[in-house]
Amino acid sequence: MHLAALARHALSRGRTPAATYALLARRTRKPLPSARAVCLALTIPLAETTRRLNDCYDALLANPRPNSETDTGELLEALGVFDIPKSLTDTELAVVEHFLAAVDAMGGIRPGHHHGLQRWFTTGNLTAAYLSLAATHPLPRTGNPTTYWTALTTAGELLTTTPNPDTRITYALTHCRTQATHT
């Protein structure tokens, strides 16, 4: 059976992408083709799959340790290699642009926070990204609070125009507006 077909079958049976990778890698002893098969089974475009796997190849897939398939699958999943990209609407793209302006105005961002934001942008989970940014503050010495809170206020206003917006956005938007008026 073709690896991508086997991956689709495993995923259809309720296996996580990490567990599907581990299954394929254990059977084939070929980490890269196994990871590629999972990505393709998840309908991640080949060019994006190739980019993602190139980014982590040396660290995770080039020289696998024996019996590390489960750990490697979990790491690939945690890194976002198996995240299914969502096509964003024009409004959602505008929201992401405001998020990026806010990130620039932070004056610095922790790598883990940046990674989480990137994953939320990829998967279209803009509510989580907004709530995360609204709970953060720009750095006192290097950040630009006016730009930060203004960008988040505009992003929040756009998010509230989507059908059935999460009620938490309304509260976070109020917080951002308050911060914007006090900077």
Coordinates of N, CA and C in Angstrom, one line a residue:
M1 N 0.8 -1.2 0.0 CA 0.0 0.0 0.0 C 0.9 1.2 0.0
H2 N 0.5 2.2 -0.8 CA 1.3 3.5 -0.9 C 1.3 4.2 0.5
L3 N 2.3 4.8 0.9 CA 2.5 5.4 2.3 C 1.4 6.4 2.6
A4 N 1.1 7.3 1.6 CA 0.0 8.3 1.9 C -1.3 7.6 2.0
A5 N -1.6 6.6 1.3 CA -2.9 5.9 1.4 C -2.9 5.2 2.8
L6 N -1.8 4.6 3.3 CA -1.8 4.0 4.6 C -2.0 5.1 5.7
A7 N -1.4 6.2 5.5 CA -1.5 7.3 6.4 C -3.0 7.8 6.5
R8 N -3.6 7.9 5.3 CA -5.0 8.3 5.3 C -5.9 7.3 6.0
H9 N -5.6 6.0 5.8 CA -6.4 5.0 6.4 C -6.2 5.1 8.0
A10 N -5.0 5.2 8.4 CA -4.7 5.3 9.9 C -5.4 6.6 10.5
L11 N -5.4 7.7 9.8 CA -6.0 8.9 10.2 C -7.5 8.7 10.3
S12 N -8.1 8.0 9.3 CA -9.5 7.8 9.2 C -10.0 6.9 10.4
R13 N -9.1 6.1 10.9 CA -9.4 5.2 12.0 C -9.2 5.9 13.4
G14 N -8.9 7.2 13.3 CA -8.8 8.0 14.6 C -7.4 8.2 15.1
R15 N -6.4 7.7 14.5 CA -5.1 7.9 14.9 C -4.7 9.4 14.8
T16 N -3.9 9.9 15.7 CA -3.4 11.3 15.6 C -2.4 11.3 14.5
P17 N -2.0 12.5 14.0 CA -0.9 12.6 13.0 C 0.4 12.0 13.6
A18 N 0.6 12.3 14.9 CA 1.9 11.8 15.6 C 1.9 10.3 15.6
A19 N 0.8 9.7 16.0 CA 0.7 8.2 16.0 C 0.8 7.6 14.6
T20 N 0.2 8.3 13.7 CA 0.3 7.8 12.3 C 1.7 7.8 11.8
Y21 N 2.4 8.9 12.1 CA 3.8 9.0 11.7 C 4.6 7.8 12.4
A22 N 4.4 7.6 13.7 CA 5.1 6.6 14.4 C 4.8 5.2 13.8
L23 N 3.6 4.9 13.4 CA 3.2 3.7 12.8 C 4.0 3.5 11.5
L24 N 4.0 4.5 10.6 CA 4.7 4.4 9.3 C 6.2 4.3 9.5
A25 N 6.7 5.1 10.4 CA 8.2 5.1 10.5 C 8.7 3.8 11.1
R26 N 7.9 3.2 12.0 CA 8.3 1.9 12.6 C 8.3 0.8 11.5
R27 N 7.2 0.9 10.6 CA 7.1 -0.1 9.5 C 8.2 0.0 8.5
T28 N 8.5 1.3 8.1 CA 9.3 1.5 6.9 C 10.8 1.7 7.3
R29 N 11.0 2.2 8.5 CA 12.4 2.7 8.9 C 12.8 3.8 8.1
K30 N 11.9 4.6 7.5 CA 12.2 5.8 6.7 C 11.4 7.0 7.2
P31 N 12.1 7.8 8.1 CA 11.4 8.9 8.7 C 10.9 9.9 7.8
L32 N 11.7 10.4 6.8 CA 11.3 11.5 5.9 C 10.1 11.1 5.1
P33 N 10.1 9.9 4.4 CA 8.9 9.5 3.6 C 7.7 9.3 4.5
S34 N 7.9 8.9 5.7 CA 6.7 8.7 6.6 C 6.1 10.0 7.0
A35 N 6.9 11.0 7.3 CA 6.4 12.3 7.7 C 5.8 12.9 6.5
R36 N 6.4 12.8 5.3 CA 5.8 13.4 4.1 C 4.4 12.7 3.8
A37 N 4.3 11.4 4.0 CA 3.0 10.7 3.8 C 1.9 11.2 4.7
V38 N 2.3 11.5 6.0 CA 1.3 12.0 6.9 C 0.8 13.4 6.4
C39 N 1.8 14.3 6.1 CA 1.4 15.6 5.6 C 0.5 15.5 4.4
L40 N 0.9 14.7 3.5 CA 0.1 14.6 2.2 C -1.3 14.0 2.5
A41 N -1.4 13.1 3.4 CA -2.7 12.5 3.8 C -3.6 13.6 4.5
L42 N -3.0 14.5 5.1 CA -3.7 15.6 5.8 C -4.0 16.7 4.8
T43 N -3.7 16.5 3.5 CA -3.9 17.5 2.4 C -3.1 18.8 2.5
I44 N -1.9 18.7 3.2 CA -1.0 19.8 3.2 C -0.3 19.8 1.8
P45 N -0.3 20.9 1.1 CA 0.3 20.9 -0.2 C 1.8 20.5 -0.2
L46 N 2.2 19.9 -1.3 CA 3.5 19.3 -1.3 C 4.6 20.3 -1.1
A47 N 4.5 21.5 -1.7 CA 5.5 22.6 -1.5 C 5.6 23.0 0.0
E48 N 4.5 23.1 0.7 CA 4.5 23.4 2.1 C 5.0 22.3 2.9
T49 N 4.6 21.1 2.6 CA 5.2 19.9 3.2 C 6.7 19.8 3.1
T50 N 7.2 20.1 1.9 CA 8.7 20.1 1.7 C 9.3 21.1 2.5
R51 N 8.8 22.3 2.6 CA 9.4 23.4 3.4 C 9.4 23.0 4.9
R52 N 8.3 22.5 5.4 CA 8.2 22.2 6.8 C 9.2 21.1 7.1
L53 N 9.3 20.0 6.3 CA 10.2 18.9 6.6 C 11.6 19.3 6.4
N54 N 11.9 20.2 5.5 CA 13.3 20.7 5.4 C 13.7 21.5 6.6
D55 N 12.8 22.2 7.2 CA 13.1 23.0 8.4 C 13.5 22.1 9.6
C56 N 13.0 20.9 9.7 CA 13.3 20.0 10.8 C 14.0 18.7 10.5
Y57 N 14.4 18.6 9.2 CA 15.1 17.4 8.8 C 16.3 17.0 9.6
D58 N 17.3 18.0 9.7 CA 18.5 17.7 10.3 C 18.3 17.3 11.8
A59 N 17.4 18.0 12.5 CA 17.3 17.8 13.9 C 16.5 16.5 14.2
L60 N 15.5 16.2 13.4 CA 14.6 15.1 13.8 C 14.6 13.9 12.9
L61 N 14.9 14.1 11.6 CA 14.6 13.0 10.6 C 15.9 12.4 10.0
A62 N 17.0 13.1 10.0 CA 18.2 12.6 9.3 C 18.8 11.4 10.0
N63 N 18.9 11.4 11.3 CA 19.6 10.3 12.0 C 18.7 9.9 13.2
P64 N 17.6 9.2 12.9 CA 16.7 8.8 14.1 C 17.3 7.8 15.0
R65 N 17.0 8.0 16.3 CA 17.5 7.0 17.3 C 16.5 5.8 17.2
P66 N 17.0 4.7 17.5 CA 16.2 3.5 17.5 C 15.0 3.6 18.5
N67 N 13.8 3.2 18.1 CA 12.6 3.2 18.9 C 12.2 4.6 19.3
S68 N 12.5 5.6 18.5 CA 12.1 7.0 18.9 C 11.0 7.5 18.0
E69 N 10.3 6.6 17.3 CA 9.3 7.0 16.4 C 8.1 7.8 17.1
T70 N 7.7 7.3 18.2 CA 6.6 8.0 18.9 C 7.0 9.4 19.4
D71 N 8.2 9.5 19.9 CA 8.7 10.8 20.4 C 8.9 11.7 19.2
T72 N 9.4 11.2 18.1 CA 9.6 12.1 16.9 C 8.3 12.5 16.4
G73 N 7.3 11.6 16.3 CA 5.9 12.0 15.9 C 5.3 13.1 16.7
E74 N 5.5 13.0 18.0 CA 5.0 14.0 18.9 C 5.7 15.3 18.8
L75 N 7.0 15.3 18.5 CA 7.7 16.5 18.3 C 7.3 17.2 17.0
L76 N 7.1 16.4 15.9 CA 6.7 16.9 14.7 C 5.3 17.6 14.8
E77 N 4.4 16.9 15.6 CA 3.1 17.5 15.8 C 3.2 18.8 16.6
A78 N 4.0 18.8 17.6 CA 4.2 20.0 18.5 C 4.8 21.2 17.7
L79 N 5.7 20.9 16.7 CA 6.3 21.9 15.9 C 5.4 22.5 14.9
G80 N 4.2 21.8 14.7 CA 3.3 22.3 13.7 C 3.5 21.7 12.3
V81 N 4.3 20.7 12.2 CA 4.6 20.1 10.9 C 3.3 19.5 10.3
F82 N 2.4 19.0 11.2 CA 1.1 18.4 10.7 C -0.1 19.4 10.8
D83 N 0.2 20.7 11.0 CA -0.9 21.6 11.1 C -1.5 21.8 9.7
I84 N -2.8 21.7 9.6 CA -3.5 21.8 8.3 C -3.7 23.3 8.0
P85 N -3.2 23.9 7.0 CA -3.4 25.3 6.7 C -4.8 25.6 6.3
K86 N -5.3 26.7 6.8 CA -6.6 27.2 6.5 C -6.5 28.4 5.6
S87 N -7.4 28.4 4.5 CA -7.4 29.5 3.7 C -8.2 30.6 4.4
L88 N -7.5 31.8 4.5 CA -8.1 32.9 5.2 C -8.9 33.8 4.3
T89 N -10.0 34.4 4.8 CA -10.7 35.3 4.1 C -10.0 36.6 4.0
D90 N -10.4 37.6 3.3 CA -9.8 38.9 3.2 C -9.8 39.6 4.6
T91 N -10.9 39.4 5.3 CA -11.0 40.0 6.7 C -10.0 39.3 7.6
E92 N -9.9 38.0 7.5 CA -9.0 37.3 8.4 C -7.5 37.7 8.0
L93 N -7.2 37.8 6.8 CA -5.9 38.3 6.4 C -5.6 39.7 6.9
A94 N -6.6 40.5 6.9 CA -6.4 41.9 7.5 C -6.1 41.8 9.0
V95 N -6.8 40.9 9.6 CA -6.6 40.7 11.1 C -5.2 40.2 11.3
V96 N -4.7 39.3 10.6 CA -3.3 38.8 10.7 C -2.3 40.0 10.5
E97 N -2.6 40.8 9.5 CA -1.7 42.0 9.3 C -1.7 42.9 10.5
H98 N -2.8 43.1 11.2 CA -2.8 43.9 12.4 C -2.1 43.2 13.5
F99 N -2.2 41.8 13.6 CA -1.5 41.1 14.6 C 0.0 41.2 14.4
L100 N 0.4 41.2 13.1 CA 1.9 41.3 12.8 C 2.4 42.7 13.2
A101 N 1.5 43.7 13.0 CA 1.9 45.1 13.4 C 2.1 45.2 14.9
A102 N 1.2 44.5 15.6 CA 1.2 44.5 17.1 C 2.5 43.7 17.5
V103 N 2.8 42.6 16.9 CA 4.0 41.9 17.2 C 5.2 42.7 17.0
D104 N 5.3 43.5 15.9 CA 6.4 44.4 15.7 C 6.5 45.5 16.7
A105 N 5.4 45.9 17.2 CA 5.3 47.0 18.2 C 5.6 46.5 19.6
M106 N 5.6 45.2 19.8 CA 5.9 44.6 21.1 C 7.3 45.0 21.6
G107 N 8.2 45.1 20.7 CA 9.6 45.3 21.1 C 10.4 44.1 21.4
G108 N 9.8 42.9 21.1 CA 10.5 41.6 21.3 C 9.4 40.6 21.7
I109 N 9.6 39.4 21.3 CA 8.7 38.3 21.6 C 9.4 37.0 21.9
R110 N 8.9 36.3 22.9 CA 9.5 35.0 23.3 C 9.4 34.1 22.1
P111 N 10.3 33.2 21.8 CA 10.2 32.3 20.7 C 9.0 31.4 20.8
G112 N 8.7 30.9 22.0 CA 7.5 30.0 22.1 C 6.2 30.7 21.8
H113 N 6.1 32.0 22.2 CA 4.9 32.8 21.9 C 4.8 33.0 20.4
H114 N 5.9 33.3 19.8 CA 6.0 33.5 18.4 C 5.6 32.3 17.6
H115 N 6.1 31.1 18.1 CA 5.8 29.8 17.4 C 4.3 29.6 17.6
G116 N 3.7 29.8 18.7 CA 2.3 29.6 18.9 C 1.4 30.5 18.0
L117 N 1.8 31.7 17.9 CA 1.1 32.7 17.0 C 1.2 32.2 15.6
Q118 N 2.3 31.8 15.1 CA 2.5 31.3 13.8 C 1.6 30.1 13.5
R119 N 1.5 29.2 14.5 CA 0.6 28.0 14.3 C -0.9 28.4 14.2
W120 N -1.3 29.4 15.1 CA -2.6 29.9 15.1 C -2.9 30.6 13.7
F121 N -2.0 31.3 13.2 CA -2.2 32.0 11.9 C -2.4 30.9 10.8
T122 N -1.6 29.9 10.8 CA -1.6 28.9 9.8 C -3.0 28.1 9.9
T123 N -3.4 27.8 11.1 CA -4.6 27.0 11.2 C -5.9 27.9 11.3
G124 N -5.7 29.2 11.2 CA -6.9 30.1 11.2 C -7.5 30.3 12.6
N125 N -6.8 29.9 13.7 CA -7.3 30.1 15.0 C -7.0 31.5 15.5
L126 N -7.7 32.5 14.9 CA -7.4 33.9 15.2 C -7.9 34.4 16.5
T127 N -8.9 33.7 17.0 CA -9.4 34.0 18.4 C -8.3 33.8 19.4
A128 N -7.7 32.6 19.3 CA -6.6 32.3 20.3 C -5.5 33.2 20.2
A129 N -5.1 33.6 18.9 CA -4.0 34.6 18.7 C -4.4 35.9 19.3
Y130 N -5.6 36.3 19.1 CA -6.0 37.6 19.6 C -6.0 37.7 21.2
L131 N -6.6 36.6 21.8 CA -6.6 36.6 23.2 C -5.2 36.5 23.8
S132 N -4.3 35.8 23.2 CA -3.0 35.8 23.6 C -2.3 37.1 23.5
L133 N -2.4 37.8 22.4 CA -1.8 39.1 22.3 C -2.4 40.1 23.2
A134 N -3.8 40.1 23.4 CA -4.4 41.0 24.3 C -4.0 40.9 25.7
A135 N -3.6 39.7 26.1 CA -3.1 39.4 27.5 C -1.6 39.7 27.7
T136 N -1.0 40.1 26.6 CA 0.5 40.5 26.6 C 0.6 42.0 26.6
H137 N 1.7 42.5 27.0 CA 2.0 43.9 26.9 C 3.3 44.1 26.2
P138 N 3.4 45.3 25.5 CA 4.7 45.6 24.8 C 5.8 45.8 25.9
L139 N 7.0 45.5 25.5 CA 8.1 45.7 26.4 C 8.3 47.2 26.7
P140 N 8.6 47.5 28.0 CA 8.7 48.9 28.4 C 9.7 49.8 27.6
R141 N 10.9 49.2 27.4 CA 12.0 50.0 26.8 C 12.0 49.9 25.3
T142 N 11.6 48.8 24.7 CA 11.7 48.7 23.2 C 10.4 48.7 22.5
G143 N 9.3 48.5 23.2 CA 8.0 48.4 22.6 C 7.4 49.8 22.3
N144 N 6.3 49.7 21.5 CA 5.6 50.9 21.1 C 4.1 50.7 21.5
P145 N 3.8 51.1 22.8 CA 2.4 50.7 23.3 C 1.3 51.3 22.5
T146 N 1.4 52.5 21.9 CA 0.4 53.1 21.2 C 0.1 52.3 19.9
T147 N 1.1 51.9 19.2 CA 0.9 51.1 18.0 C 0.4 49.7 18.3
Y148 N 0.9 49.2 19.4 CA 0.5 47.8 19.8 C -1.0 47.8 20.1
W149 N -1.5 48.6 21.0 CA -2.9 48.6 21.4 C -3.8 49.1 20.3
T150 N -3.4 50.0 19.5 CA -4.2 50.4 18.3 C -4.3 49.3 17.3
A151 N -3.3 48.6 17.0 CA -3.4 47.4 16.1 C -4.3 46.4 16.6
L152 N -4.2 46.1 17.9 CA -5.1 45.1 18.5 C -6.5 45.5 18.6
T153 N -6.7 46.8 18.8 CA -8.1 47.3 18.8 C -8.7 47.1 17.4
T154 N -8.0 47.5 16.4 CA -8.5 47.3 15.0 C -8.7 45.9 14.7
A155 N -7.8 45.0 15.1 CA -7.9 43.6 14.8 C -9.2 43.0 15.5
G156 N -9.4 43.5 16.8 CA -10.6 43.0 17.6 C -11.9 43.5 16.9
E157 N -11.9 44.7 16.4 CA -13.1 45.2 15.8 C -13.4 44.4 14.5
L158 N -12.3 44.0 13.8 CA -12.6 43.2 12.6 C -13.1 41.8 13.0
L159 N -12.5 41.2 14.1 CA -12.9 39.9 14.5 C -14.4 39.9 15.0
T160 N -14.8 41.0 15.5 CA -16.2 41.0 16.0 C -17.2 41.1 14.8
T161 N -16.7 41.4 13.6 CA -17.6 41.4 12.5 C -17.9 40.1 11.8
T162 N -17.1 39.1 12.3 CA -17.3 37.7 11.7 C -18.6 37.1 12.3
P163 N -19.1 36.1 11.6 CA -20.3 35.5 12.1 C -20.1 34.8 13.5
N164 N -20.9 35.0 14.4 CA -20.8 34.4 15.7 C -19.5 34.5 16.4
P165 N -19.0 35.8 16.6 CA -17.7 35.9 17.2 C -17.7 35.4 18.7
D166 N -16.6 34.9 19.1 CA -16.4 34.4 20.5 C -16.6 35.6 21.4
T167 N -17.4 35.4 22.5 CA -17.7 36.5 23.4 C -16.4 37.0 24.1
R168 N -15.4 36.1 24.2 CA -14.2 36.5 24.9 C -13.5 37.7 24.1
I169 N -13.7 37.7 22.8 CA -13.2 38.8 21.9 C -13.7 40.1 22.4
T170 N -15.0 40.2 22.7 CA -15.6 41.5 23.1 C -14.9 42.0 24.4
Y171 N -14.6 41.1 25.3 CA -14.0 41.5 26.6 C -12.5 41.9 26.3
A172 N -11.8 41.2 25.5 CA -10.5 41.5 25.1 C -10.4 42.8 24.4
L173 N -11.4 43.0 23.5 CA -11.4 44.3 22.7 C -11.6 45.5 23.7
T174 N -12.4 45.3 24.7 CA -12.6 46.4 25.6 C -11.3 46.7 26.4
H175 N -10.6 45.6 26.7 CA -9.3 45.8 27.4 C -8.3 46.5 26.5
C176 N -8.3 46.1 25.2 CA -7.3 46.8 24.3 C -7.7 48.3 24.1
R177 N -9.0 48.6 24.0 CA -9.4 50.0 23.8 C -9.0 50.8 25.1
T178 N -9.2 50.2 26.2 CA -8.8 50.9 27.5 C -7.3 51.1 27.5
Q179 N -6.5 50.1 27.1 CA -5.1 50.3 27.1 C -4.6 51.3 26.1
A180 N -5.3 51.4 24.9 CA -5.0 52.3 23.9 C -5.2 53.8 24.3
T181 N -6.3 54.0 25.1 CA -6.6 55.3 25.6 C -5.7 55.8 26.8
H182 N -5.0 54.8 27.4 CA -4.1 55.1 28.5 C -2.6 55.2 28.1
T183 N -2.3 55.1 26.9 CA -0.9 55.1 26.5 C -0.4 56.5 26.0

